[in-house]
Rosetta silent file (secondary structure, phi, psi, omega in degrees, C-alpha in Angstrom):
SEQUENCE: VQLQASGGGLVQAGGSLRLSCAASGRTFSSDVMGWFRQVLGKEREFLAAIRWSGDMINYADSVKGRFTISRDNAKNTVYLQMNSLKPEDAAVYHCAAGRYATFQPDLYDYWGQGTQVTVSS
SCORE:     score description
SCORE:     0.000 S_00000001
   1 L     0.000  115.955  166.505   40.205   69.361   31.429 S_00000001
   2 E   -98.292  145.790 -168.391   42.727   71.456   32.124 S_00000001
   3 E  -140.190  131.680 -173.853   45.215   73.555   29.534 S_00000001
   4 E  -119.135  126.306  167.884   48.410   74.837   30.335 S_00000001
   5 E  -107.910  156.311 -165.402   50.012   77.261   27.743 S_00000001
   6 E   179.479  140.988  178.553   53.593   78.014   27.495 S_00000001
   7 L   126.427  -18.587  176.236   56.217   78.931   25.240 S_00000001
   8 L   -77.083  173.919 -166.891   55.662   82.678   24.491 S_00000001
   9 E   158.891  179.451  175.534   58.263   85.371   24.793 S_00000001
  10 E   -92.900  141.426 -175.132   59.904   88.333   22.899 S_00000001
  11 E  -149.287  149.539  165.973   61.248   87.639   19.290 S_00000001
  12 E   -70.036  154.735  168.036   62.612   89.940   16.525 S_00000001
  13 L   -49.640  130.953 -176.682   60.504   90.263   13.510 S_00000001
  14 L   104.070  -29.548 -171.153   61.417   87.489   10.959 S_00000001
  15 L  -100.114 -156.469 -161.205   61.884   84.774   13.828 S_00000001
  16 L  -128.509  153.594  154.731   60.114   81.585   15.327 S_00000001
  17 E  -150.348  159.119  171.900   58.599   80.534   18.288 S_00000001
  18 E  -136.181  131.286  167.431   56.731   77.317   19.405 S_00000001
  19 E   -94.011  133.897 -177.376   54.020   77.341   21.689 S_00000001
  20 E  -106.396  140.417  166.032   52.889   74.381   23.874 S_00000001
  21 E  -116.780   85.913  175.683   49.728   73.302   25.210 S_00000001
  22 E   -66.365  115.218  166.724   49.680   70.614   27.905 S_00000001
  23 E  -109.310  130.334 -166.823   46.442   69.008   28.477 S_00000001
  24 E  -125.941  159.890 -171.710   45.445   67.012   31.222 S_00000001
  25 L    53.503   41.285  164.803   41.972   64.846   32.096 S_00000001
  26 L   -52.484  137.732  169.727   40.821   64.780   28.350 S_00000001
  27 L  -140.756 -168.034 -173.859   37.886   63.418   27.453 S_00000001
  28 H   -61.004  -23.006 -164.894   35.514   63.204   24.325 S_00000001
  29 H   -91.994   20.571 -177.067   34.301   66.698   24.866 S_00000001
  30 H  -139.307   25.055 -162.567   37.958   67.861   24.541 S_00000001
  31 L   -83.665   -7.051 -178.399   38.584   65.957   21.338 S_00000001
  32 E  -113.488  116.112  156.365   39.496   69.290   19.123 S_00000001
  33 E  -104.148  122.865 -172.797   42.354   71.607   20.174 S_00000001
  34 E  -109.748  146.214  166.584   42.529   75.234   18.997 S_00000001
  35 E  -127.144  149.931 -176.682   44.812   77.720   19.216 S_00000001
  36 E  -135.702  172.700  169.627   43.559   81.546   19.233 S_00000001
  37 E  -138.948  154.168 -170.674   45.198   84.998   19.919 S_00000001
  38 E  -154.661  112.123 -166.979   43.834   88.099   21.438 S_00000001
  39 L   -97.764  152.421 -172.164   45.031   91.626   21.273 S_00000001
  40 L   -62.050  135.686  168.588   43.355   93.921   24.180 S_00000001
  41 L   107.034  -38.007 -172.383   40.417   95.734   22.731 S_00000001
  42 L  -119.687  162.237 -167.942   39.748   93.152   20.041 S_00000001
  43 L   -66.307  147.966  164.808   37.917   89.733   19.723 S_00000001
  44 L   -49.062  140.291 -169.816   39.657   86.420   19.927 S_00000001
  45 E  -115.138  119.630  168.630   41.125   85.433   16.699 S_00000001
  46 E   -74.547  138.695 -172.640   41.264   81.948   15.549 S_00000001
  47 E   -94.186  -72.083 -167.510   44.691   80.387   14.382 S_00000001
  48 E  -155.987  168.473  169.859   44.431   76.913   13.979 S_00000001
  49 E  -148.920  134.918 -177.203   42.885   73.541   14.996 S_00000001
  50 E  -138.091  151.034  166.400   43.697   70.030   15.169 S_00000001
  51 E   -82.596  137.365 -172.732   42.210   66.792   16.201 S_00000001
  52 L   -57.727  -41.347 -179.563   43.955   64.357   18.632 S_00000001
  53 L   -52.290  -26.092  179.048   43.404   61.581   15.824 S_00000001
  54 L    79.588   20.913 -172.363   45.322   64.094   13.596 S_00000001
  55 L  -105.783   22.427  172.206   42.837   63.470   10.897 S_00000001
  56 L  -158.642  127.931  178.702   41.813   67.079   10.906 S_00000001
  57 E  -142.628  118.576 -171.806   43.960   70.469   10.699 S_00000001
  58 E  -126.733  139.856  166.873   42.200   73.736    9.795 S_00000001
  59 E  -124.766  146.728  157.645   44.008   76.888    9.674 S_00000001
  60 L   -40.116  138.138  177.621   43.302   80.589    9.579 S_00000001
  61 L   -66.666  -21.581 -173.558   43.992   82.159    6.157 S_00000001
  62 L   -57.668  -59.967 -176.654   46.249   84.802    8.407 S_00000001
  63 L   -88.795  -27.073  172.737   48.614   82.159    9.216 S_00000001
  64 L   -28.012  133.440 -178.635   48.352   79.496    6.664 S_00000001
  65 L    81.059  -27.688  176.336   51.911   78.838    5.484 S_00000001
  66 L  -109.144  -31.085 -168.045   53.624   80.468    8.484 S_00000001
  67 E  -112.595  145.963  171.281   52.165   78.747   11.622 S_00000001
  68 E  -115.240  119.149  178.083   52.092   74.799   12.079 S_00000001
  69 E   -90.439  150.251  162.843   49.870   73.080   14.542 S_00000001
  70 E  -149.550 -171.935  178.014   50.801   69.506   15.701 S_00000001
  71 E  -137.956  157.189  158.166   50.160   67.072   18.551 S_00000001
  72 E  -114.088   98.496 -177.597   51.989   64.617   20.806 S_00000001
  73 L   -74.789  -25.480 -176.903   49.319   62.144   21.858 S_00000001
  74 L   -69.227  -45.411 -165.959   52.089   60.456   24.155 S_00000001
  75 L  -101.308  -15.879  171.595   52.764   63.871   25.954 S_00000001
  76 L    75.641   34.799 -155.764   48.940   64.930   25.805 S_00000001
  77 E  -133.616  139.476  170.905   50.510   68.282   24.517 S_00000001
  78 E  -106.766  159.121 -168.030   49.573   70.408   21.186 S_00000001
  79 E  -139.323  150.039  173.619   52.045   72.702   19.598 S_00000001
  80 E  -134.524  110.105  173.766   51.912   76.032   17.464 S_00000001
  81 E  -101.212  107.250 -179.173   55.221   76.514   15.509 S_00000001
  82 E   -99.180  114.214 -175.424   55.091   80.163   14.316 S_00000001
  83 L  -118.510  141.441 -167.947   57.558   81.188   11.939 S_00000001
  84 L    51.862   54.228  179.981   58.296   84.544   10.126 S_00000001
  85 L   -70.087  137.407  171.767   56.764   86.423   13.028 S_00000001
  86 L  -110.822  158.384 -172.724   55.595   89.825   12.247 S_00000001
  87 H   -62.962  -20.190 -166.857   54.952   92.783   14.871 S_00000001
  88 H   -94.298   20.640  174.158   51.035   92.482   13.997 S_00000001
  89 H  -120.727   19.491  152.245   51.109   88.626   15.401 S_00000001
  90 L   -60.726  139.434 -170.118   51.832   90.225   19.106 S_00000001
  91 E   167.403  165.004 -176.446   49.396   89.080   20.991 S_00000001
  92 E   -95.318  134.877 -163.233   48.165   86.814   24.173 S_00000001
  93 E  -115.363  134.178 -173.788   47.849   83.230   22.410 S_00000001
  94 E  -115.986  155.153  139.147   45.430   81.062   24.302 S_00000001
  95 E   -91.502  146.676  171.043   44.683   77.003   23.678 S_00000001
  96 E  -149.948  156.058 -175.097   41.565   75.794   23.926 S_00000001
  97 E  -126.625  143.145 -177.718   39.787   72.372   23.651 S_00000001
  98 E  -159.978 -179.545 -178.820   36.386   71.554   22.456 S_00000001
  99 L   -80.485  -28.097 -178.761   34.052   69.070   20.599 S_00000001
 100 L  -110.330  151.619  175.540   33.855   70.645   17.363 S_00000001
 101 L   -93.396   90.623 -170.004   36.365   71.907   14.626 S_00000001
 102 L  -139.179  176.623 -176.532   35.396   75.397   14.356 S_00000001
 103 L   -95.785  -15.584  178.630   36.844   78.848   14.382 S_00000001
 104 L   -99.416  115.358 -176.018   34.462   80.087   16.904 S_00000001
 105 H   -40.241  -38.042  176.418   35.755   80.495   20.383 S_00000001
 106 H   -56.591  -27.899  171.602   32.503   80.236   21.977 S_00000001
 107 H   -95.834   33.849  164.428   32.088   76.638   20.948 S_00000001
 108 L  -121.937  134.769 -166.639   35.295   75.483   22.682 S_00000001
 109 L   -92.910  -14.209 -169.558   34.738   74.625   26.082 S_00000001
 110 E  -121.887  147.422 -179.567   38.127   74.654   28.025 S_00000001
 111 E  -145.876  148.928 -177.307   40.632   77.258   27.822 S_00000001
 112 L   -86.321  176.957 -167.917   44.653   77.851   29.067 S_00000001
 113 L   -97.553    6.875  172.683   45.428   80.965   30.836 S_00000001
 114 L    88.838  154.650  161.546   47.313   82.407   27.535 S_00000001
 115 E  -146.899  142.398 -179.659   51.137   83.401   26.898 S_00000001
 116 E   -55.112  116.882  176.201   52.363   86.481   25.838 S_00000001
 117 E  -127.149  124.453  179.857   53.982   86.613   22.503 S_00000001
 118 E  -115.494  140.313 -175.330   55.818   90.022   21.565 S_00000001
 119 E  -118.068  124.390  154.736   57.233   90.693   18.068 S_00000001
 120 E   -96.503  141.455  171.018   59.839   93.603   17.798 S_00000001
 121 L   -70.682    0.000    0.000   60.323   95.311   14.824 S_00000001
């Protein structure tokens, strides 16, 4: 499974961005797609996860109500719509794939390269 994240960039506080994660070579071991973010020197933080079937969506409390995860099965792409962005949302955002709907990054088997999000105040 290969994952390609894109859509990061510079945005003003209060603005929006939509991240995309294109997946190729999907198997049963990549049934769940997750979004994480990481700031240098800190642990990777879970944001949201979705099953390709659409019957499971989870969010971290820190982004619930501001971020929305979705998927387009025809395009093998998962999205993260981020609204009302804050300076503290600045990080490298990663998509990941795995078997389990979990917030634990170690339980995801495949990772994209990450896309940088910068939020100016």
